[in-house]
PDB file of C-alpha atoms in Angstrom:
ATOM      1  CA  UNK A  17      65.850 106.675 124.170  1.00 87.00           C
ATOM      2  CA  UNK A  18      68.384 108.491 122.098  1.00 91.00           C
ATOM      3  CA  UNK A  19      66.010 111.618 120.646  1.00 95.00           C
ATOM      4  CA  UNK A  20      66.404 110.324 117.127  1.00 98.00           C
ATOM      5  CA  UNK A  21      62.918 109.028 116.089  1.00 98.00           C
ATOM      6  CA  UNK A  22      61.749 107.102 112.938  1.00 98.00           C
ATOM      7  CA  UNK A  23      58.104 106.316 111.699  1.00 98.00           C
ATOM      8  CA  UNK A  24      56.483 103.806 110.664  1.00 98.00           C
ATOM      9  CA  UNK A  25      58.316 101.233 113.662  1.00 97.00           C
ATOM     10  CA  UNK A  26      57.018  99.081 111.336  1.00 97.00           C
ATOM     11  CA  UNK A  27      56.222  98.182 107.443  1.00 97.00           C
ATOM     12  CA  UNK A  28      55.058  95.853 105.016  1.00 98.00           C
ATOM     13  CA  UNK A  29      54.739  96.186 101.514  1.00 98.00           C
ATOM     14  CA  UNK A  30      54.885  93.837  98.429  1.00 98.00           C
ATOM     15  CA  UNK A  31      57.100  94.090  96.251  1.00 98.00           C
ATOM     16  CA  UNK A  32      57.822  96.381  93.411  1.00 98.00           C
ATOM     17  CA  UNK A  33      55.775  98.893  96.086  1.00 98.00           C
ATOM     18  CA  UNK A  34      57.351 102.150  97.237  1.00 98.00           C
ATOM     19  CA  UNK A  35      57.515 103.391 100.370  1.00 98.00           C
ATOM     20  CA  UNK A  36      59.037 106.127 102.301  1.00 98.00           C
ATOM     21  CA  UNK A  37      60.821 105.956 105.783  1.00 98.00           C
ATOM     22  CA  UNK A  38      61.517 109.273 107.638  1.00 98.00           C
ATOM     23  CA  UNK A  39      63.758 109.995 110.913  1.00 98.00           C
ATOM     24  CA  UNK A  40      64.023 113.358 112.633  1.00 98.00           C
ATOM     25  CA  UNK A  41      67.524 114.317 114.192  1.00 98.00           C
ATOM     26  CA  UNK A  42      68.531 115.219 117.780  1.00 97.00           C
ATOM     27  CA  UNK A  43      68.160 118.712 118.615  1.00 96.00           C
ATOM     28  CA  UNK A  44      71.364 119.906 118.235  1.00 95.00           C
ATOM     29  CA  UNK A  45      72.051 117.852 115.280  1.00 96.00           C
ATOM     30  CA  UNK A  46      72.642 119.324 111.547  1.00 96.00           C
ATOM     31  CA  UNK A  47      73.334 115.729 110.143  1.00 96.00           C
ATOM     32  CA  UNK A  48      71.374 112.521 109.779  1.00 97.00           C
ATOM     33  CA  UNK A  49      72.674 108.815 108.731  1.00 96.00           C
ATOM     34  CA  UNK A  50      71.047 106.050 107.202  1.00 97.00           C
ATOM     35  CA  UNK A  51      72.039 102.703 107.212  1.00 97.00           C
ATOM     36  CA  UNK A  52      70.481  99.494 106.744  1.00 97.00           C
ATOM     37  CA  UNK A  53      71.135  96.479 108.994  1.00 96.00           C
ATOM     38  CA  UNK A  54      70.045  92.636 107.253  1.00 92.00           C
ATOM     39  CA  UNK A  55      70.881  89.547 109.282  1.00 83.00           C
ATOM     40  CA  UNK A  56      73.835  88.495 106.220  1.00 78.00           C
ATOM     41  CA  UNK A  57      75.080  91.667 105.735  1.00 79.00           C
ATOM     42  CA  UNK A  58      75.222  93.379 109.208  1.00 86.00           C
ATOM     43  CA  UNK A  59      74.919  97.043 109.615  1.00 92.00           C
ATOM     44  CA  UNK A  60      75.744  99.119 106.386  1.00 94.00           C
ATOM     45  CA  UNK A  61      76.009 103.239 105.912  1.00 95.00           C
ATOM     46  CA  UNK A  62      73.655 103.725 103.109  1.00 96.00           C
ATOM     47  CA  UNK A  63      74.054 107.730 102.663  1.00 96.00           C
ATOM     48  CA  UNK A  64      74.663 110.808 105.088  1.00 95.00           C
ATOM     49  CA  UNK A  65      73.130 114.300 105.044  1.00 95.00           C
ATOM     50  CA  UNK A  66      74.691 117.609 106.280  1.00 94.00           C
ATOM     51  CA  UNK A  67      72.001 120.860 106.932  1.00 95.00           C
ATOM     52  CA  UNK A  68      69.795 119.798 103.463  1.00 96.00           C
ATOM     53  CA  UNK A  69      72.883 118.638 101.772  1.00 95.00           C
ATOM     54  CA  UNK A  70      74.281 115.133 100.838  1.00 94.00           C
ATOM     55  CA  UNK A  71      78.369 114.397 102.224  1.00 93.00           C
ATOM     56  CA  UNK A  72      79.223 110.978 101.800  1.00 92.00           C
ATOM     57  CA  UNK A  73      77.390 108.065 100.137  1.00 93.00           C
ATOM     58  CA  UNK A  74      77.915 104.787 101.345  1.00 92.00           C
ATOM     59  CA  UNK A  75      75.968 101.641  99.892  1.00 85.00           C
ATOM     60  CA  UNK A  76      73.670 102.795  98.596  1.00 95.00           C
ATOM     61  CA  UNK A  77      71.033 100.570  95.330  1.00 96.00           C
ATOM     62  CA  UNK A  78      70.541 103.234  92.551  1.00 97.00           C
ATOM     63  CA  UNK A  79      66.471 102.407  93.742  1.00 97.00           C
ATOM     64  CA  UNK A  80      67.112 104.350  96.818  1.00 98.00           C
ATOM     65  CA  UNK A  81      67.254 108.260  97.613  1.00 97.00           C
ATOM     66  CA  UNK A  82      67.103 110.082 100.491  1.00 98.00           C
ATOM     67  CA  UNK A  83      67.603 113.879 101.562  1.00 98.00           C
ATOM     68  CA  UNK A  84      67.289 116.602 104.470  1.00 98.00           C
ATOM     69  CA  UNK A  85      64.457 118.689 104.421  1.00 98.00           C
ATOM     70  CA  UNK A  86      65.188 122.863 105.806  1.00 97.00           C
ATOM     71  CA  UNK A  87      64.172 121.744 109.414  1.00 96.00           C
ATOM     72  CA  UNK A  88      66.379 118.471 109.340  1.00 97.00           C
ATOM     73  CA  UNK A  89      64.224 115.772 109.193  1.00 98.00           C
ATOM     74  CA  UNK A  90      65.469 112.753 107.017  1.00 98.00           C
ATOM     75  CA  UNK A  91      63.323 110.712 103.382  1.00 98.00           C
ATOM     76  CA  UNK A  92      64.843 106.877 102.635  1.00 98.00           C
ATOM     77  CA  UNK A  93      62.862 106.882  99.638  1.00 98.00           C
ATOM     78  CA  UNK A  94      63.258 103.083  98.316  1.00 98.00           C
ATOM     79  CA  UNK A  95      61.524 102.174  95.050  1.00 98.00           C
ATOM     80  CA  UNK A  96      60.600  99.134  93.306  1.00 98.00           C
ATOM     81  CA  UNK A  97      61.064  96.837  96.783  1.00 98.00           C
ATOM     82  CA  UNK A  98      62.780  93.703  95.885  1.00 98.00           C
ATOM     83  CA  UNK A  99      62.379  90.858  98.419  1.00 97.00           C
ATOM     84  CA  UNK A 100      65.680  91.294  99.637  1.00 95.00           C
ATOM     85  CA  UNK A 101      65.549  94.840 100.850  1.00 97.00           C
ATOM     86  CA  UNK A 102      63.696  93.489 103.758  1.00 97.00           C
ATOM     87  CA  UNK A 103      65.679  94.235 106.725  1.00 97.00           C
ATOM     88  CA  UNK A 104      65.714  96.988 109.686  1.00 97.00           C
ATOM     89  CA  UNK A 105      66.651 100.442 108.744  1.00 98.00           C
ATOM     90  CA  UNK A 106      68.620 102.529 111.341  1.00 98.00           C
ATOM     91  CA  UNK A 107      68.530 106.380 111.113  1.00 98.00           C
ATOM     92  CA  UNK A 108      71.420 107.745 113.423  1.00 97.00           C
ATOM     93  CA  UNK A 109      71.778 111.626 113.761  1.00 97.00           C
ATOM     94  CA  UNK A 110      75.544 113.974 115.141  1.00 95.00           C
ATOM     95  CA  UNK A 111      75.575 117.336 115.421  1.00 93.00           C
ATOM     96  CA  UNK A 112      78.145 118.321 112.665  1.00 87.00           C
ATOM     97  CA  UNK A 113      78.233 115.508 110.443  1.00 83.00           C
ATOM     98  CA  UNK A 114      82.384 115.585 111.088  1.00 83.00           C
ATOM     99  CA  UNK A 115      84.275 112.159 111.704  1.00 82.00           C
ATOM    100  CA  UNK A 116      85.013 111.786 115.270  1.00 86.00           C
ATOM    101  CA  UNK A 117      81.546 112.639 116.594  1.00 89.00           C
ATOM    102  CA  UNK A 118      79.119 110.321 117.841  1.00 92.00           C
ATOM    103  CA  UNK A 119      76.531 109.221 115.996  1.00 95.00           C
ATOM    104  CA  UNK A 120      73.200 108.380 118.106  1.00 96.00           C
ATOM    105  CA  UNK A 121      70.999 106.008 116.419  1.00 97.00           C
ATOM    106  CA  UNK A 122      67.183 105.893 116.620  1.00 98.00           C
ATOM    107  CA  UNK A 123      64.704 103.092 116.685  1.00 97.00           C
ATOM    108  CA  UNK A 124      64.884 102.047 112.890  1.00 97.00           C
ATOM    109  CA  UNK A 125      62.132 100.665 111.027  1.00 98.00           C
ATOM    110  CA  UNK A 126      61.404  97.446 109.855  1.00 97.00           C
ATOM    111  CA  UNK A 127      60.762  97.013 106.496  1.00 98.00           C
ATOM    112  CA  UNK A 128      59.136  93.406 105.313  1.00 97.00           C
ATOM    113  CA  UNK A 129      58.793  93.088 101.468  1.00 98.00           C
ATOM    114  CA  UNK A 130      56.600  89.941 100.260  1.00 97.00           C
TER     115      UNK A 130
ATOM    116  CA  UNK B 278      87.675  97.533 101.791  1.00 59.00           C
ATOM    117  CA  UNK B 279      88.122  98.348 105.395  1.00 67.00           C
ATOM    118  CA  UNK B 280      86.412  95.538 107.725  1.00 76.00           C
ATOM    119  CA  UNK B 281      85.611  94.920 111.605  1.00 81.00           C
ATOM    120  CA  UNK B 282      85.115  91.730 112.858  1.00 75.00           C
ATOM    121  CA  UNK B 283      84.707  90.342 116.400  1.00 64.00           C
ATOM    122  CA  UNK B 284      86.292  87.603 117.760  1.00 68.00           C
ATOM    123  CA  UNK B 285      83.282  85.474 119.305  1.00 82.00           C
ATOM    124  CA  UNK B 286      79.660  86.097 118.087  1.00 89.00           C
ATOM    125  CA  UNK B 287      78.205  84.431 121.587  1.00 92.00           C
ATOM    126  CA  UNK B 288      79.769  85.065 124.927  1.00 94.00           C
ATOM    127  CA  UNK B 289      77.819  83.503 128.064  1.00 96.00           C
ATOM    128  CA  UNK B 290      78.624  84.420 131.727  1.00 96.00           C
ATOM    129  CA  UNK B 291      77.456  84.740 134.964  1.00 97.00           C
ATOM    130  CA  UNK B 292      75.812  87.389 136.498  1.00 97.00           C
ATOM    131  CA  UNK B 293      78.480  89.780 137.993  1.00 97.00           C
ATOM    132  CA  UNK B 294      81.539  88.060 136.298  1.00 96.00           C
ATOM    133  CA  UNK B 295      83.515  90.065 134.095  1.00 96.00           C
ATOM    134  CA  UNK B 296      83.249  90.647 130.179  1.00 97.00           C
ATOM    135  CA  UNK B 297      85.398  90.972 127.496  1.00 96.00           C
ATOM    136  CA  UNK B 298      84.036  91.835 123.726  1.00 96.00           C
ATOM    137  CA  UNK B 299      86.621  91.545 121.062  1.00 94.00           C
ATOM    138  CA  UNK B 300      87.002  93.101 118.180  1.00 93.00           C
ATOM    139  CA  UNK B 301      89.551  93.113 114.878  1.00 93.00           C
ATOM    140  CA  UNK B 302      89.483  96.048 112.487  1.00 92.00           C
ATOM    141  CA  UNK B 303      91.383  95.725 109.145  1.00 90.00           C
ATOM    142  CA  UNK B 304      92.492  99.643 107.807  1.00 89.00           C
ATOM    143  CA  UNK B 305      95.098 100.953 110.025  1.00 88.00           C
ATOM    144  CA  UNK B 306      94.245 104.747 108.997  1.00 88.00           C
ATOM    145  CA  UNK B 307      90.983 104.261 111.121  1.00 90.00           C
ATOM    146  CA  UNK B 308      91.135 106.575 114.248  1.00 91.00           C
ATOM    147  CA  UNK B 309      87.827 106.791 115.928  1.00 93.00           C
ATOM    148  CA  UNK B 310      85.914 103.924 117.356  1.00 95.00           C
ATOM    149  CA  UNK B 311      82.896 103.393 118.928  1.00 96.00           C
ATOM    150  CA  UNK B 312      81.125  99.995 120.551  1.00 96.00           C
ATOM    151  CA  UNK B 313      77.442 100.151 120.432  1.00 97.00           C
ATOM    152  CA  UNK B 314      75.276  97.700 122.631  1.00 97.00           C
ATOM    153  CA  UNK B 315      71.276  96.368 121.186  1.00 96.00           C
ATOM    154  CA  UNK B 316      68.605  95.399 122.651  1.00 95.00           C
ATOM    155  CA  UNK B 317      66.157  93.439 120.661  1.00 92.00           C
ATOM    156  CA  UNK B 318      63.500  95.206 118.453  1.00 90.00           C
ATOM    157  CA  UNK B 319      65.603  98.434 119.123  1.00 93.00           C
ATOM    158  CA  UNK B 320      68.071 100.820 118.127  1.00 96.00           C
ATOM    159  CA  UNK B 321      72.034 100.436 118.688  1.00 96.00           C
ATOM    160  CA  UNK B 322      72.830 102.360 121.470  1.00 97.00           C
ATOM    161  CA  UNK B 323      76.028 104.231 122.039  1.00 96.00           C
ATOM    162  CA  UNK B 324      78.381 102.496 125.186  1.00 97.00           C
ATOM    163  CA  UNK B 325      81.739 104.908 124.603  1.00 97.00           C
ATOM    164  CA  UNK B 326      83.635 105.892 122.003  1.00 96.00           C
ATOM    165  CA  UNK B 327      87.947 105.787 121.594  1.00 97.00           C
ATOM    166  CA  UNK B 328      90.301 108.435 119.290  1.00 94.00           C
ATOM    167  CA  UNK B 329      93.525 106.992 118.260  1.00 93.00           C
ATOM    168  CA  UNK B 330      94.899 109.013 120.012  1.00 94.00           C
ATOM    169  CA  UNK B 331      94.260 107.162 123.241  1.00 96.00           C
ATOM    170  CA  UNK B 332      95.183 103.288 124.528  1.00 96.00           C
ATOM    171  CA  UNK B 333      92.563 102.920 126.766  1.00 98.00           C
ATOM    172  CA  UNK B 334      89.646 104.358 128.489  1.00 98.00           C
ATOM    173  CA  UNK B 335      86.991 104.354 131.064  1.00 97.00           C
ATOM    174  CA  UNK B 336      83.098 104.891 131.454  1.00 95.00           C
ATOM    175  CA  UNK B 337      80.330 103.806 134.287  1.00 93.00           C
ATOM    176  CA  UNK B 338      81.508  99.879 134.076  1.00 96.00           C
ATOM    177  CA  UNK B 339      82.968  99.587 130.925  1.00 98.00           C
ATOM    178  CA  UNK B 340      86.209 100.188 129.468  1.00 98.00           C
ATOM    179  CA  UNK B 341      87.554 100.216 126.017  1.00 98.00           C
ATOM    180  CA  UNK B 342      91.008  99.082 125.372  1.00 98.00           C
ATOM    181  CA  UNK B 343      93.173  99.656 122.070  1.00 97.00           C
ATOM    182  CA  UNK B 344      96.206  98.296 120.388  1.00 96.00           C
ATOM    183  CA  UNK B 345      96.607 100.057 117.155  1.00 94.00           C
ATOM    184  CA  UNK B 346      99.864  97.724 116.353  1.00 94.00           C
ATOM    185  CA  UNK B 347      97.092  94.254 116.354  1.00 94.00           C
ATOM    186  CA  UNK B 348      93.885  96.552 115.064  1.00 94.00           C
ATOM    187  CA  UNK B 349      92.535  95.112 117.778  1.00 94.00           C
ATOM    188  CA  UNK B 350      90.196  97.348 120.545  1.00 94.00           C
ATOM    189  CA  UNK B 351      88.074  95.642 123.411  1.00 96.00           C
ATOM    190  CA  UNK B 352      85.184  96.044 125.513  1.00 97.00           C
ATOM    191  CA  UNK B 353      85.019  95.080 129.122  1.00 98.00           C
ATOM    192  CA  UNK B 354      82.216  95.552 131.355  1.00 98.00           C
ATOM    193  CA  UNK B 355      82.654  94.574 134.760  1.00 97.00           C
ATOM    194  CA  UNK B 356      80.266  93.392 137.170  1.00 97.00           C
ATOM    195  CA  UNK B 357      77.995  92.362 134.254  1.00 97.00           C
ATOM    196  CA  UNK B 358      74.482  92.220 134.962  1.00 96.00           C
ATOM    197  CA  UNK B 359      71.565  90.720 133.364  1.00 96.00           C
ATOM    198  CA  UNK B 360      70.924  93.499 131.755  1.00 96.00           C
ATOM    199  CA  UNK B 361      74.018  93.841 130.020  1.00 97.00           C
ATOM    200  CA  UNK B 362      72.415  91.202 127.920  1.00 97.00           C
ATOM    201  CA  UNK B 363      72.086  92.669 124.039  1.00 97.00           C
ATOM    202  CA  UNK B 364      73.968  91.873 121.195  1.00 95.00           C
ATOM    203  CA  UNK B 365      77.864  94.393 120.715  1.00 96.00           C
ATOM    204  CA  UNK B 366      78.816  96.118 117.889  1.00 94.00           C
ATOM    205  CA  UNK B 367      82.383  97.698 117.517  1.00 94.00           C
ATOM    206  CA  UNK B 368      82.212 100.172 114.610  1.00 94.00           C
ATOM    207  CA  UNK B 369      85.279 101.438 113.454  1.00 94.00           C
ATOM    208  CA  UNK B 370      85.855 105.144 111.262  1.00 90.00           C
ATOM    209  CA  UNK B 371      88.128 106.143 109.322  1.00 83.00           C
ATOM    210  CA  UNK B 372      88.280 110.116 108.413  1.00 72.00           C
ATOM    211  CA  UNK B 373      90.068 110.337 105.834  1.00 67.00           C
ATOM    212  CA  UNK B 374      87.778 108.204 104.329  1.00 65.00           C
ATOM    213  CA  UNK B 375      84.379 110.036 105.565  1.00 72.00           C
ATOM    214  CA  UNK B 376      81.606 109.436 108.225  1.00 83.00           C
ATOM    215  CA  UNK B 377      80.681 106.140 108.095  1.00 89.00           C
ATOM    216  CA  UNK B 378      80.689 103.836 110.218  1.00 92.00           C
ATOM    217  CA  UNK B 379      81.849 100.258 109.326  1.00 92.00           C
ATOM    218  CA  UNK B 380      80.381  97.870 111.115  1.00 92.00           C
ATOM    219  CA  UNK B 381      81.652  94.562 112.810  1.00 88.00           C
ATOM    220  CA  UNK B 382      78.856  91.701 113.132  1.00 86.00           C
ATOM    221  CA  UNK B 383      78.107  91.547 116.458  1.00 90.00           C
ATOM    222  CA  UNK B 384      78.615  89.726 119.865  1.00 93.00           C
ATOM    223  CA  UNK B 385      75.669  88.249 121.428  1.00 95.00           C
ATOM    224  CA  UNK B 386      76.200  88.624 125.723  1.00 96.00           C
ATOM    225  CA  UNK B 387      73.859  86.408 127.510  1.00 97.00           C
ATOM    226  CA  UNK B 388      74.163  87.121 131.039  1.00 96.00           C
ATOM    227  CA  UNK B 389      72.592  84.302 133.516  1.00 95.00           C
ATOM    228  CA  UNK B 390      72.348  85.141 137.470  1.00 89.00           C
TER     229      UNK B 390
END
């Protein structure tokens, strides 16, 4: 158990809908990362937050947004969902969100868009 | 952009054998590398990491070797056990490019007893 928690574990929804994925980092970690894992693209970095502020952005679609709250939990919002958004979404956390820090991953949310 | 790739998508070994999983990266500015293990239905689990100022690091039954000249790293698992069966990912980070980890596609390790 990495100490990172994610809810829900599974999510089934329809195209055009909006969903929110939630992540709580390990105790003491200030930085949260979101990754998407699909069969064809592998694990891809989406976005990083540090202590409530966006720190880095990766291949995140404009339909997707995230935020980190004062209690350090984070939410990833996915809107106008398409079939191709079906994937595993992982949250990871690290202490400072700087380079050369281990990122610890949560168990993921499996999203299925029908 | 940077890419990280694994040499073999699958590796099958017998219990007790040593396993070697190889990985290549493209960005010579990569300076931090992590190996993760992912079991079915779970998130990536940290195994071992190595910084670019090292060429070898050992953990419990695992060793990571880094060859910066040819931009290659490997994960060696000693006395492989059935519980080691999983998908293994290498990830690279170039500090100049931020903190995002660039992941390879993964090698599926199957251990038969």
